[in-house]
Short mmCIF file of C-alpha atoms in Angstrom, two decimals:
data_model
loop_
_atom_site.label_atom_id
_atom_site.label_comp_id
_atom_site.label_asym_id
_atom_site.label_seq_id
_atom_site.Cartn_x
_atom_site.Cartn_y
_atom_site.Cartn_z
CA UNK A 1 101.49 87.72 81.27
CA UNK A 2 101.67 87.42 85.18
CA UNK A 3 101.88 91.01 85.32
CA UNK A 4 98.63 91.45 84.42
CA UNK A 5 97.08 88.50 86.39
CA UNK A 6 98.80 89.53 89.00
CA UNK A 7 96.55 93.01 88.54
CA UNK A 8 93.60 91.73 87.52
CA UNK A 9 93.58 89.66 91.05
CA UNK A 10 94.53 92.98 92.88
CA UNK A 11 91.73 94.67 91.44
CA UNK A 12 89.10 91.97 92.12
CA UNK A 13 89.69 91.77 95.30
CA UNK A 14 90.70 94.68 96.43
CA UNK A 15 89.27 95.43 100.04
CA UNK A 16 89.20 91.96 100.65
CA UNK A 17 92.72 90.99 102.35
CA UNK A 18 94.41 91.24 98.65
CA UNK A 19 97.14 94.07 98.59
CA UNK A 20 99.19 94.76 96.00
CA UNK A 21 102.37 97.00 96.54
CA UNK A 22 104.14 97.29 93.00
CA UNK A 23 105.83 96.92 90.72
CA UNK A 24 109.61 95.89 90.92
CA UNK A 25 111.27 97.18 87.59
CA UNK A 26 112.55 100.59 89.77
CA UNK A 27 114.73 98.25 91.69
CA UNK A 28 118.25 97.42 90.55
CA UNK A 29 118.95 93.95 89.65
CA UNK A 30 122.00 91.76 90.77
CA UNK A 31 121.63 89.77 87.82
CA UNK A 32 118.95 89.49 85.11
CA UNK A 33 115.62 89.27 87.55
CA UNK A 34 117.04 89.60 91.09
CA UNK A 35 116.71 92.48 92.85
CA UNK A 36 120.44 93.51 93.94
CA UNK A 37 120.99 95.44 97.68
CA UNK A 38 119.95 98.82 96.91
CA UNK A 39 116.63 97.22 94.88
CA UNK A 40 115.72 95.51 98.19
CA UNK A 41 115.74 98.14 100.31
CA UNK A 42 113.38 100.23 98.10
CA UNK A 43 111.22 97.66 97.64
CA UNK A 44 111.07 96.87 101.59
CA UNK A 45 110.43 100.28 102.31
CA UNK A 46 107.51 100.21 99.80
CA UNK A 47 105.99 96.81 101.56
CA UNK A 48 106.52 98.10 104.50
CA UNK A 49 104.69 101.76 103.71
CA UNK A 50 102.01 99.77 101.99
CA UNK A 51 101.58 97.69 105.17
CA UNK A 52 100.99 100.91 107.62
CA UNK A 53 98.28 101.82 105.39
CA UNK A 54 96.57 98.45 104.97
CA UNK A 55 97.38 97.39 108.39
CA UNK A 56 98.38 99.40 111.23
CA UNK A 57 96.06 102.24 109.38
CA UNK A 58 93.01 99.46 108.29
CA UNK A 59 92.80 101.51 104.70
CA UNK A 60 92.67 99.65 101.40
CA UNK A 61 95.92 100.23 99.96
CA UNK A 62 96.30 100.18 96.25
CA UNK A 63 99.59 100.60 94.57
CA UNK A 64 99.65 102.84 91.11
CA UNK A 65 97.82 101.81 88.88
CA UNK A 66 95.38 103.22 85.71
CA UNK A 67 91.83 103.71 86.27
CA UNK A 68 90.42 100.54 85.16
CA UNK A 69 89.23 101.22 81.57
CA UNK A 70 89.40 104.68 81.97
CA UNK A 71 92.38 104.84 79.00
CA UNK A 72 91.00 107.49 76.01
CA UNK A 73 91.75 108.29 72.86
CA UNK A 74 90.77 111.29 70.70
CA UNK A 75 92.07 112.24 67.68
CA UNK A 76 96.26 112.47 68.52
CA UNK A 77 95.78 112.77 72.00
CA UNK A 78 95.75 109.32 74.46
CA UNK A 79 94.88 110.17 77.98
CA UNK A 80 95.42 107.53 81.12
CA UNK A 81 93.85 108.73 84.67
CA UNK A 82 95.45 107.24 87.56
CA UNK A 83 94.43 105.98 91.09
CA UNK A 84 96.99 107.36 93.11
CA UNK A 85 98.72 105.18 96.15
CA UNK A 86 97.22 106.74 99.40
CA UNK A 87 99.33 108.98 100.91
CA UNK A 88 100.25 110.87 97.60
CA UNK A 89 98.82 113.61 95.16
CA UNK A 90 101.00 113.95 91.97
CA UNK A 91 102.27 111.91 89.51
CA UNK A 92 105.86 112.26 88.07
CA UNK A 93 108.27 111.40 85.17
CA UNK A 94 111.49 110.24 86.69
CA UNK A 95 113.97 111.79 85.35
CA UNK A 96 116.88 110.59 88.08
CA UNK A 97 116.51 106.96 88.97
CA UNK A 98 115.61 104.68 87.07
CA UNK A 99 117.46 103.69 83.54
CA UNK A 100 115.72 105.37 81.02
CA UNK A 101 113.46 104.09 78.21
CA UNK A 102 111.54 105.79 75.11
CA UNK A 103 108.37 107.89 75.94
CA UNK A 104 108.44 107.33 79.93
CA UNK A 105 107.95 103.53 79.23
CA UNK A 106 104.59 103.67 76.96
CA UNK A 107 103.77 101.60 73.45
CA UNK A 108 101.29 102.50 71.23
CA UNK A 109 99.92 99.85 68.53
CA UNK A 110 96.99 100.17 66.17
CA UNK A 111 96.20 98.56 62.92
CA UNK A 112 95.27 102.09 61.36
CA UNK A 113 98.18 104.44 60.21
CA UNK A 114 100.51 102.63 62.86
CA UNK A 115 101.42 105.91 64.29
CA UNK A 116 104.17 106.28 67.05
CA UNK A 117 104.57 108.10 70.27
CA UNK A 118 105.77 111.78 69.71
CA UNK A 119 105.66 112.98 73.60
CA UNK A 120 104.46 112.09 77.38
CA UNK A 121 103.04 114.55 79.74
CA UNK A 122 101.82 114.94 82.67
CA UNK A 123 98.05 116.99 83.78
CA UNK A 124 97.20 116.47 87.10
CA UNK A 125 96.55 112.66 87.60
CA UNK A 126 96.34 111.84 84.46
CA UNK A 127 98.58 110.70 81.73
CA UNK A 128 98.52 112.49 77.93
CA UNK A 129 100.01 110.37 75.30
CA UNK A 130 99.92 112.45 72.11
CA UNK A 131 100.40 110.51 68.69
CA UNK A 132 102.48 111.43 66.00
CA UNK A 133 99.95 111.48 64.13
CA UNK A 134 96.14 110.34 63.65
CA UNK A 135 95.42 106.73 63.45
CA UNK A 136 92.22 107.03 62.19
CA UNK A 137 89.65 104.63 62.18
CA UNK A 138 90.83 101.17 63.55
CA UNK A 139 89.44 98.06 64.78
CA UNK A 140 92.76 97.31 67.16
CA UNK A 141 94.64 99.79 69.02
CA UNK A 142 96.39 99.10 72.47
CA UNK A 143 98.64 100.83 75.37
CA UNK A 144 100.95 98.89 77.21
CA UNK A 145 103.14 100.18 79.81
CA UNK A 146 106.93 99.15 81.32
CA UNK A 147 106.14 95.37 79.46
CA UNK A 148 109.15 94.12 77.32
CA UNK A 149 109.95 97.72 76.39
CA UNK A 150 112.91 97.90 76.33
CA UNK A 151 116.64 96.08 75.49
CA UNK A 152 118.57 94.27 78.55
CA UNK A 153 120.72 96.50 80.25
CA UNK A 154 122.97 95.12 82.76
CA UNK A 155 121.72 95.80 86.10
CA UNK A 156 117.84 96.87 85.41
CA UNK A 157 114.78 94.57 84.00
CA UNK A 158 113.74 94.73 80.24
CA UNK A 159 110.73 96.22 81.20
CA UNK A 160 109.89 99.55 83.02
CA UNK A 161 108.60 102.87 83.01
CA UNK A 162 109.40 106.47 84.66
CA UNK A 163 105.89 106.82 86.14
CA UNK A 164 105.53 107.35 89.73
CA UNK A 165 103.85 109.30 92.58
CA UNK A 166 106.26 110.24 95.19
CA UNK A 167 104.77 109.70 99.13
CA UNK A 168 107.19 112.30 100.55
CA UNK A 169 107.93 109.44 103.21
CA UNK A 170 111.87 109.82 103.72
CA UNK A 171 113.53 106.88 102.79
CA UNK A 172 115.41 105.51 105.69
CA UNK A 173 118.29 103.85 104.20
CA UNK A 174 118.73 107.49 101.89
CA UNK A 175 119.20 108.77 105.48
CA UNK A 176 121.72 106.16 106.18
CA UNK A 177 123.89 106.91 102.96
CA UNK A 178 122.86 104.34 100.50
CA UNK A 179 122.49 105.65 96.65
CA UNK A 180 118.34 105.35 96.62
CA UNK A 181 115.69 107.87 96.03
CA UNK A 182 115.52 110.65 98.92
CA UNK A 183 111.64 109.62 99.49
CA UNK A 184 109.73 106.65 99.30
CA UNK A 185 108.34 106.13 95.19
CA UNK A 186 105.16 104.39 94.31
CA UNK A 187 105.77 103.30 90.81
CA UNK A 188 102.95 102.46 88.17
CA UNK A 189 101.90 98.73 88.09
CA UNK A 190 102.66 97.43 84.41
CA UNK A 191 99.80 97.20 82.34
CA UNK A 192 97.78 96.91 79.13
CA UNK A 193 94.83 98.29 77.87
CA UNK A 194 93.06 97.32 74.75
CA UNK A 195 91.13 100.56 73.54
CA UNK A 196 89.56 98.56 70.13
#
């Protein structure tokens, strides 16, 4: 998936010239992959907010993204930590902007019980998953996150999530009267992360 090649490269070299800015799944589409008006003005303001930090500012921007292999499971409960965007200090559920999908964008998979998702919560900068119910003992169980989650809507990609931290930058073209976000939204990176 070029999603997560895309990541992996971020991650490798990050703090050396490599900056990633996000995702683009919070952005409207004018057709089935294109970002439409309103989707390229949130996603310029992002650029552009990631580009005073990495360049005007000289500090390594990251967008948001999981703690690399820092995804945990015990018992019911999954927990993902985050590395937060500089420039912000909470995550969110979006619960205003972008089309809704089934627990805030997350799949679960194991090979054990093959237990679903029963709720999504947030504590602090972390993610908790909780299972309805207890896989068990397994030898495959894996997390993805805003990849192929969900059916084709008109006007919004197949895959997303409601996870973001918000950098309390005003938006400019908000100010201006265009139908975006108030404030500038880092949205999580998609991922997945094989726990077994």
């Amino acid at each position: 998936m070029v999603e997560q090649e895309q990541l992996a490269v971020a991650r490798a070299r990050f703090g050396l010239g490599v900056t990633l800015t996000g995702p683009m799944y919070q952005q409207p589409l004018s057709d089935s992959i294109h970002a439409d008006n309103l989707g390229r003005m949130m996603g310029g303001e992002v650029d552009a907010l990631a580009y005073h930090w990495a360049v005007t500012k000289g500090e390594d921007f990251h967008p948001l993204w999981p703690v690399a292999g820092g995804v945990t499971r015990t018992g019911t409960e999954v927990r993902v930590p985050f590395a937060l965007p500089l420039g912000t200090s909470a995550l969110r559920i979006d619960d205003d902007w972008v089309l809704t999908v089934p627990d805030a964008g997350f799949i679960w998979t194991d090979d054990g019980a093959g237990v679903g998702i029963a709720s999504v919560a947030i504590d602090g900068t972390e993610v908790v998953i909780t299972l309805d119910g207890d896989p068990g003992v397994t030898t495959s169980e894996t997390l993805e996150y805003a990849i192929f989650n969900a059916p084709d809507d008109t006007g919004w990609a197949s895959g997303r999530g409601l996870i973001y931290a918000d950098s309390g930058q005003p938006s400019v073209y908000y100010r201006r009267g265009f139908a975006v976000p108030p404030t500038i939204r880092h949205y999580s990176v998609r991922f997945k992360e094989i726990l077994a």
